[in-house]
Amino acid sequence: MRYTKQLIDRYKHFRSIRMLKQNYSGEYAFVGIGNHSVNNLYPVIDYLHIPLKYICCKSKSKLALIENIYHSVHATTSLQTILNDKEVKGVFVSVSPQAHFTIASEVLKSGKALFIEKPPCQNMEELMQLVALQNRYNNIVAIDLQKRCSPIVQILKKNLHRCDDTISYNLRFLTGAYPEGNSLNDLFIHPLDCMVYLFGKAKVKYAEKAGNTLMLILEHRNATGMLELSTDYSWNDAKECWSINTNSGIYEQNNFEELIFQSKPKKVLGIPLEKIHPQKKVTVSLYNRNNFVPLIQNNQIVTQGYYHTIKNFMDAVEENINPKELSFESLVNTYSLIEELHQLLKKIKL
């Protein structure tokens, strides 16, 4: 018993030391201090001990309030002050979607690393300008389409990569009203990007709009999907559920809280054996958020992908390695799909 306690104490001490050693050199800046940033991004920055030198906002009335809360931070309304500071290695940007392109362009021209909230721009033309700037100045970039970095998507990416059979999927992304912006660019970009990330480039086979609901059939190289994307439900009961059907079994994901795999019953000469003799139903839990234990890995900031997106960016900056999976170029297929949908929706309205 005493030996067991010593082992436990040593493990806890090692874990504590490892957390305290988590440290990044250089200085960083954050442009924006809105609701999303405060709830999802700043907590990760604090947990990872990322040294913020500046917080930039457009309202002078907030400057004193920011410095009162973040004692070691300089609050400013000047982006140029940040870009002129050679000590600043990278800049986090999370403001209004309409302002992202202009700010991203300026940060790229400064040569600094850039972490930018989605959507980084409004259309394909702007995206290609950002691609060109990143290539020209060789910036390290991470776009916060954070669900790519969620544990569930990473598990699916690994498992589906080994799967050469035909795949179909069903996706429902349902929220409440979104009057403050463009739902296709600002909200639906998440599920569309996840499907492109998992299955590759997509073409629209069918699109229909019913009120604030968009019904789609997308075709990838080895997958076909049916999607319901809607802002006609409720934010209090918002849902993002996927069902991915492969020859070997079915993957089901619910709100990035759990991922299960259900194997399919065997068939002989096309005859389902379950109709002849009862078959055992085998369901495997591939991922499940533990709501009982309040550890970082069970926090929604991790399960939704924010933690790993920011950590991957910081590690890339510190090690001077460009994370291609989060670059502007990695969004070309996603924006191509969104552009196609915008054109189809214009025709539907006509």
Short mmCIF file of C-alpha atoms in Angstrom, two decimals:
data_model
loop_
_atom_site.label_atom_id
_atom_site.label_comp_id
_atom_site.label_asym_id
_atom_site.label_seq_id
_atom_site.Cartn_x
_atom_site.Cartn_y
_atom_site.Cartn_z
CA MET A 1 0.00 0.00 0.00
CA ARG A 2 2.81 2.38 0.90
CA TYR A 3 4.69 1.53 -2.31
CA THR A 4 1.53 2.17 -4.36
CA LYS A 5 1.06 5.57 -2.72
CA GLN A 6 4.68 6.50 -3.50
CA LEU A 7 4.16 5.59 -7.16
CA ILE A 8 0.98 7.67 -7.31
CA ASP A 9 2.69 10.65 -5.64
CA ARG A 10 5.65 10.43 -8.03
CA TYR A 11 3.32 10.31 -11.03
CA LYS A 12 1.34 13.36 -9.80
CA HIS A 13 4.60 15.25 -9.19
CA PHE A 14 5.88 14.39 -12.67
CA ARG A 15 2.58 15.47 -14.24
CA SER A 16 2.65 18.78 -12.35
CA ILE A 17 6.26 19.50 -13.36
CA ARG A 18 5.47 18.68 -16.98
CA MET A 19 2.59 21.20 -16.98
CA LEU A 20 4.74 23.90 -15.38
CA LYS A 21 7.47 23.36 -18.00
CA GLN A 22 4.98 24.06 -20.79
CA ASN A 23 6.45 27.29 -22.08
CA TYR A 24 6.81 29.20 -25.34
CA SER A 25 9.49 31.72 -26.19
CA GLY A 26 8.89 34.98 -27.98
CA GLU A 27 5.85 37.20 -27.73
CA TYR A 28 2.39 37.02 -29.30
CA ALA A 29 -0.55 39.30 -29.91
CA PHE A 30 -4.31 38.84 -30.12
CA VAL A 31 -6.55 40.96 -32.32
CA GLY A 32 -10.10 40.81 -30.98
CA ILE A 33 -11.72 40.21 -27.61
CA GLY A 34 -15.26 39.21 -28.47
CA ASN A 35 -17.52 36.58 -26.94
CA HIS A 36 -16.18 33.66 -29.00
CA SER A 37 -12.55 34.54 -28.26
CA VAL A 38 -13.09 34.97 -24.53
CA ASN A 39 -14.99 31.69 -24.20
CA ASN A 40 -13.01 29.41 -26.51
CA LEU A 41 -9.60 30.82 -27.43
CA TYR A 42 -8.27 32.85 -24.49
CA PRO A 43 -8.74 29.92 -22.04
CA VAL A 44 -6.50 27.73 -24.23
CA ILE A 45 -3.92 30.51 -24.53
CA ASP A 46 -3.93 30.81 -20.74
CA TYR A 47 -3.69 27.04 -20.20
CA LEU A 48 -0.74 26.74 -22.61
CA HIS A 49 1.00 29.74 -20.98
CA ILE A 50 1.31 31.56 -24.30
CA PRO A 51 2.95 34.96 -23.60
CA LEU A 52 0.64 37.67 -24.93
CA LYS A 53 2.30 41.06 -25.30
CA TYR A 54 -0.63 42.85 -26.96
CA ILE A 55 -4.40 42.67 -27.19
CA CYS A 56 -5.80 44.79 -29.99
CA CYS A 57 -9.40 45.97 -30.24
CA LYS A 58 -11.16 48.78 -32.11
CA SER A 59 -12.77 50.43 -29.07
CA LYS A 60 -10.61 52.81 -27.00
CA SER A 61 -13.06 52.48 -24.11
CA LYS A 62 -11.98 48.85 -23.66
CA LEU A 63 -8.24 49.50 -23.36
CA ALA A 64 -8.14 50.25 -19.62
CA LEU A 65 -10.51 47.36 -18.89
CA ILE A 66 -8.31 44.93 -20.82
CA GLU A 67 -5.13 46.02 -19.03
CA ASN A 68 -6.94 45.79 -15.69
CA ILE A 69 -7.72 42.12 -16.34
CA TYR A 70 -4.57 41.11 -18.26
CA HIS A 71 -1.90 42.81 -16.16
CA SER A 72 1.12 42.00 -18.34
CA VAL A 73 -0.59 42.91 -21.63
CA HIS A 74 -0.48 46.15 -23.60
CA ALA A 75 -3.93 47.05 -24.93
CA THR A 76 -4.00 48.95 -28.20
CA THR A 77 -6.23 49.96 -31.07
CA SER A 78 -3.28 49.96 -33.50
CA LEU A 79 -2.59 46.81 -35.52
CA GLN A 80 0.46 48.53 -36.99
CA THR A 81 2.04 48.84 -33.53
CA ILE A 82 1.90 45.06 -33.24
CA LEU A 83 3.20 44.43 -36.76
CA ASN A 84 6.14 46.81 -36.22
CA ASP A 85 7.22 45.02 -33.03
CA LYS A 86 9.98 42.56 -33.94
CA GLU A 87 9.52 40.67 -30.67
CA VAL A 88 6.04 39.53 -31.73
CA LYS A 89 6.34 36.14 -33.42
CA GLY A 90 2.70 35.53 -34.20
CA VAL A 91 -0.72 37.13 -34.20
CA PHE A 92 -4.08 35.59 -33.30
CA VAL A 93 -7.00 37.17 -35.17
CA SER A 94 -10.65 36.71 -34.21
CA VAL A 95 -12.86 39.63 -35.14
CA SER A 96 -15.85 39.98 -37.47
CA PRO A 97 -15.75 37.64 -40.52
CA GLN A 98 -15.88 40.65 -42.85
CA ALA A 99 -12.66 42.09 -41.35
CA HIS A 100 -10.59 38.91 -41.40
CA PHE A 101 -9.29 39.18 -44.96
CA THR A 102 -7.88 42.69 -44.57
CA ILE A 103 -6.21 41.97 -41.22
CA ALA A 104 -4.88 38.60 -42.41
CA SER A 105 -3.32 40.27 -45.46
CA GLU A 106 -1.50 42.83 -43.29
CA VAL A 107 -0.20 40.19 -40.88
CA LEU A 108 1.07 38.03 -43.76
CA LYS A 109 2.89 41.01 -45.30
CA SER A 110 4.63 41.61 -41.97
CA GLY A 111 6.11 38.11 -42.13
CA LYS A 112 4.63 37.09 -38.78
CA ALA A 113 2.86 33.80 -38.08
CA LEU A 114 -0.93 33.99 -38.29
CA PHE A 115 -3.70 32.18 -36.45
CA ILE A 116 -7.05 33.27 -37.84
CA GLU A 117 -10.62 32.45 -36.96
CA LYS A 118 -12.96 31.14 -39.65
CA PRO A 119 -13.96 32.26 -42.18
CA PRO A 120 -10.61 33.84 -43.07
CA CYS A 121 -12.15 35.49 -46.14
CA GLN A 122 -15.44 35.86 -48.00
CA ASN A 123 -14.80 34.13 -51.35
CA MET A 124 -12.40 32.14 -53.50
CA GLU A 125 -10.80 35.23 -55.02
CA GLU A 126 -9.79 36.50 -51.58
CA LEU A 127 -8.61 33.02 -50.54
CA MET A 128 -6.27 32.78 -53.54
CA GLN A 129 -4.83 36.19 -52.63
CA LEU A 130 -4.11 34.87 -49.13
CA VAL A 131 -2.56 31.71 -50.59
CA ALA A 132 -0.28 33.87 -52.75
CA LEU A 133 0.72 36.05 -49.79
CA GLN A 134 1.48 33.06 -47.57
CA ASN A 135 3.63 31.52 -50.31
CA ARG A 136 5.41 34.82 -50.92
CA TYR A 137 6.24 35.60 -47.29
CA ASN A 138 6.46 31.94 -46.14
CA ASN A 139 4.29 32.54 -43.08
CA ILE A 140 3.25 29.84 -40.65
CA VAL A 141 -0.55 29.87 -40.74
CA ALA A 142 -3.37 28.09 -38.94
CA ILE A 143 -7.04 28.64 -39.80
CA ASP A 144 -9.31 27.90 -36.89
CA LEU A 145 -11.55 25.37 -38.57
CA GLN A 146 -10.99 23.64 -35.28
CA LYS A 147 -13.13 20.56 -35.87
CA ARG A 148 -10.40 19.20 -38.14
CA CYS A 149 -8.27 18.90 -35.00
CA SER A 150 -10.98 17.39 -32.80
CA PRO A 151 -10.25 13.87 -31.47
CA ILE A 152 -13.28 12.44 -33.30
CA VAL A 153 -12.31 13.79 -36.73
CA GLN A 154 -8.73 12.61 -36.25
CA ILE A 155 -9.94 9.10 -35.37
CA LEU A 156 -12.23 9.07 -38.41
CA LYS A 157 -9.45 10.38 -40.66
CA LYS A 158 -7.19 7.53 -39.59
CA ASN A 159 -9.86 4.81 -39.83
CA LEU A 160 -11.40 5.95 -43.12
CA HIS A 161 -7.97 6.27 -44.72
CA ARG A 162 -7.68 2.48 -44.46
CA CYS A 163 -11.12 2.04 -46.00
CA ASP A 164 -11.18 1.67 -49.80
CA ASP A 165 -14.83 0.65 -50.08
CA THR A 166 -17.72 2.85 -51.17
CA ILE A 167 -18.94 5.16 -48.45
CA SER A 168 -22.18 7.01 -47.92
CA TYR A 169 -22.93 9.43 -45.14
CA ASN A 170 -25.78 11.39 -43.61
CA LEU A 171 -25.13 14.69 -41.88
CA ARG A 172 -27.44 17.02 -39.94
CA PHE A 173 -26.21 20.43 -38.78
CA LEU A 174 -29.06 22.24 -37.05
CA THR A 175 -28.93 25.58 -35.21
CA GLY A 176 -31.22 28.48 -34.40
CA ALA A 177 -31.59 31.69 -36.40
CA TYR A 178 -28.44 33.48 -37.57
CA PRO A 179 -29.45 37.03 -38.60
CA GLU A 180 -26.03 38.59 -37.96
CA GLY A 181 -24.12 37.05 -40.86
CA ASN A 182 -23.90 34.67 -43.81
CA SER A 183 -24.82 31.21 -42.53
CA LEU A 184 -23.17 29.38 -45.45
CA ASN A 185 -19.82 31.14 -44.94
CA ASP A 186 -19.89 31.52 -41.16
CA LEU A 187 -21.68 28.38 -39.88
CA PHE A 188 -22.08 25.74 -42.58
CA ILE A 189 -18.39 26.03 -43.44
CA HIS A 190 -17.72 23.74 -40.46
CA PRO A 191 -19.60 20.60 -41.59
CA LEU A 192 -18.74 21.22 -45.26
CA ASP A 193 -15.04 21.55 -44.42
CA CYS A 194 -15.12 18.40 -42.28
CA MET A 195 -16.56 16.36 -45.16
CA VAL A 196 -14.02 17.75 -47.61
CA TYR A 197 -11.25 17.09 -45.08
CA LEU A 198 -12.38 13.46 -44.61
CA PHE A 199 -13.44 12.53 -48.15
CA GLY A 200 -11.74 15.01 -50.48
CA LYS A 201 -13.08 17.37 -53.12
CA ALA A 202 -16.88 17.43 -53.48
CA LYS A 203 -19.35 18.26 -56.22
CA VAL A 204 -22.97 19.22 -55.64
CA LYS A 205 -25.32 16.66 -57.19
CA TYR A 206 -28.47 18.18 -55.70
CA ALA A 207 -29.35 21.32 -53.77
CA GLU A 208 -32.71 22.54 -52.50
CA LYS A 209 -33.55 25.39 -50.16
CA ALA A 210 -36.59 25.33 -47.89
CA GLY A 211 -36.78 28.49 -45.81
CA ASN A 212 -33.56 28.60 -43.78
CA THR A 213 -32.78 24.94 -44.46
CA LEU A 214 -30.42 23.73 -47.17
CA MET A 215 -30.75 20.12 -48.39
CA LEU A 216 -27.75 18.76 -50.29
CA ILE A 217 -26.36 15.67 -51.96
CA LEU A 218 -22.59 15.83 -52.31
CA GLU A 219 -20.42 13.49 -54.36
CA HIS A 220 -16.78 12.79 -53.49
CA ARG A 221 -14.38 10.37 -55.19
CA ASN A 222 -15.37 7.44 -52.96
CA ALA A 223 -18.30 8.82 -50.96
CA THR A 224 -21.77 10.28 -51.42
CA GLY A 225 -23.45 12.28 -48.69
CA MET A 226 -26.87 13.66 -47.83
CA LEU A 227 -26.77 16.84 -45.75
CA GLU A 228 -29.32 18.95 -43.92
CA LEU A 229 -27.86 22.33 -43.00
CA SER A 230 -30.28 24.58 -41.16
CA THR A 231 -30.65 27.69 -39.02
CA ASP A 232 -34.36 27.00 -38.59
CA TYR A 233 -34.13 24.99 -35.35
CA SER A 234 -32.90 26.07 -31.89
CA TRP A 235 -29.57 27.17 -30.42
CA ASN A 236 -30.56 25.63 -27.07
CA ASP A 237 -30.83 22.24 -28.75
CA ALA A 238 -28.36 22.65 -31.62
CA LYS A 239 -27.18 19.40 -33.23
CA GLU A 240 -24.38 18.15 -35.42
CA CYS A 241 -24.79 14.45 -36.06
CA TRP A 242 -23.08 12.25 -38.65
CA SER A 243 -23.65 8.68 -39.76
CA ILE A 244 -20.94 7.26 -42.03
CA ASN A 245 -21.72 3.96 -43.73
CA THR A 246 -18.92 1.66 -44.95
CA ASN A 247 -18.94 -1.97 -46.08
CA SER A 248 -17.45 -3.07 -42.78
CA GLY A 249 -19.65 -1.01 -40.49
CA ILE A 250 -21.23 2.29 -39.50
CA TYR A 251 -19.61 5.20 -37.67
CA GLU A 252 -21.91 7.53 -35.73
CA GLN A 253 -20.87 10.88 -34.26
CA ASN A 254 -23.05 13.03 -32.02
CA ASN A 255 -22.15 16.68 -31.27
CA PHE A 256 -18.46 15.72 -31.01
CA GLU A 257 -19.25 14.10 -27.67
CA GLU A 258 -19.01 10.48 -28.79
CA LEU A 259 -18.02 8.30 -31.71
CA ILE A 260 -19.21 4.72 -32.00
CA PHE A 261 -18.63 2.01 -34.59
CA GLN A 262 -21.19 -0.70 -35.25
CA SER A 263 -19.99 -3.64 -37.32
CA LYS A 264 -22.32 -5.05 -39.94
CA PRO A 265 -23.72 -8.62 -39.77
CA LYS A 266 -22.12 -11.06 -42.18
CA LYS A 267 -23.62 -11.99 -45.53
CA VAL A 268 -23.20 -15.17 -47.59
CA LEU A 269 -23.85 -14.86 -51.34
CA GLY A 270 -25.57 -11.58 -50.58
CA ILE A 271 -27.92 -13.22 -48.06
CA PRO A 272 -27.95 -11.48 -44.63
CA LEU A 273 -27.30 -14.14 -41.99
CA GLU A 274 -29.18 -12.08 -39.43
CA LYS A 275 -32.41 -13.03 -41.22
CA ILE A 276 -31.59 -16.72 -40.83
CA HIS A 277 -30.14 -16.74 -37.36
CA PRO A 278 -29.94 -13.94 -34.74
CA GLN A 279 -26.54 -12.24 -34.84
CA LYS A 280 -24.75 -10.51 -31.99
CA LYS A 281 -24.74 -6.74 -32.35
CA VAL A 282 -21.18 -5.49 -31.84
CA THR A 283 -20.83 -1.79 -31.00
CA VAL A 284 -17.44 -0.28 -30.19
CA SER A 285 -17.01 3.07 -28.45
CA LEU A 286 -14.11 4.81 -30.25
CA TYR A 287 -14.43 8.05 -28.31
CA ASN A 288 -16.58 9.33 -25.49
CA ARG A 289 -16.29 12.54 -23.51
CA ASN A 290 -16.19 11.73 -19.81
CA ASN A 291 -18.44 14.33 -18.17
CA PHE A 292 -17.65 13.06 -14.67
CA VAL A 293 -13.89 13.70 -14.54
CA PRO A 294 -13.07 17.44 -14.99
CA LEU A 295 -9.74 17.03 -16.80
CA ILE A 296 -8.59 19.08 -19.79
CA GLN A 297 -9.13 16.17 -22.21
CA ASN A 298 -12.79 16.01 -21.15
CA ASN A 299 -13.35 19.72 -21.68
CA GLN A 300 -15.37 20.80 -24.72
CA ILE A 301 -12.53 23.11 -25.69
CA VAL A 302 -10.59 19.91 -26.42
CA THR A 303 -13.40 17.77 -27.84
CA GLN A 304 -14.44 20.57 -30.22
CA GLY A 305 -10.84 20.96 -31.41
CA TYR A 306 -9.86 24.41 -30.13
CA TYR A 307 -7.07 23.18 -27.87
CA HIS A 308 -5.24 21.11 -30.48
CA THR A 309 -5.65 23.73 -33.23
CA ILE A 310 -3.94 26.37 -31.07
CA LYS A 311 -1.31 23.95 -29.74
CA ASN A 312 -0.48 22.73 -33.25
CA PHE A 313 -0.05 26.35 -34.34
CA MET A 314 2.19 27.21 -31.39
CA ASP A 315 4.34 24.11 -31.81
CA ALA A 316 4.71 24.91 -35.51
CA VAL A 317 5.80 28.50 -34.77
CA GLU A 318 8.27 27.46 -32.10
CA GLU A 319 9.71 24.67 -34.26
CA ASN A 320 9.43 26.70 -37.50
CA ILE A 321 7.40 23.98 -39.24
CA ASN A 322 4.47 24.97 -41.43
CA PRO A 323 1.32 22.90 -40.66
CA LYS A 324 0.05 22.35 -44.23
CA GLU A 325 -3.23 20.84 -43.02
CA LEU A 326 -4.21 24.23 -41.57
CA SER A 327 -2.84 26.48 -44.34
CA PHE A 328 -4.86 28.68 -46.69
CA GLU A 329 -4.14 26.26 -49.53
CA SER A 330 -5.82 23.46 -47.57
CA LEU A 331 -9.11 25.39 -47.86
CA VAL A 332 -9.24 25.56 -51.67
CA ASN A 333 -11.57 22.56 -52.03
CA THR A 334 -13.80 23.83 -49.21
CA TYR A 335 -14.14 27.29 -50.74
CA SER A 336 -14.66 25.80 -54.19
CA LEU A 337 -17.64 23.88 -52.78
CA ILE A 338 -19.04 26.96 -51.00
CA GLU A 339 -18.64 29.01 -54.17
CA GLU A 340 -20.56 26.37 -56.14
CA LEU A 341 -23.33 26.43 -53.53
CA HIS A 342 -23.59 30.23 -53.68
CA GLN A 343 -24.05 30.03 -57.46
CA LEU A 344 -26.68 27.29 -57.17
CA LEU A 345 -28.61 29.20 -54.51
CA LYS A 346 -28.72 32.28 -56.76
CA LYS A 347 -30.29 30.14 -59.50
CA ILE A 348 -32.78 28.65 -57.04
CA LYS A 349 -33.89 32.18 -56.00
CA LEU A 350 -34.36 33.11 -59.66
#
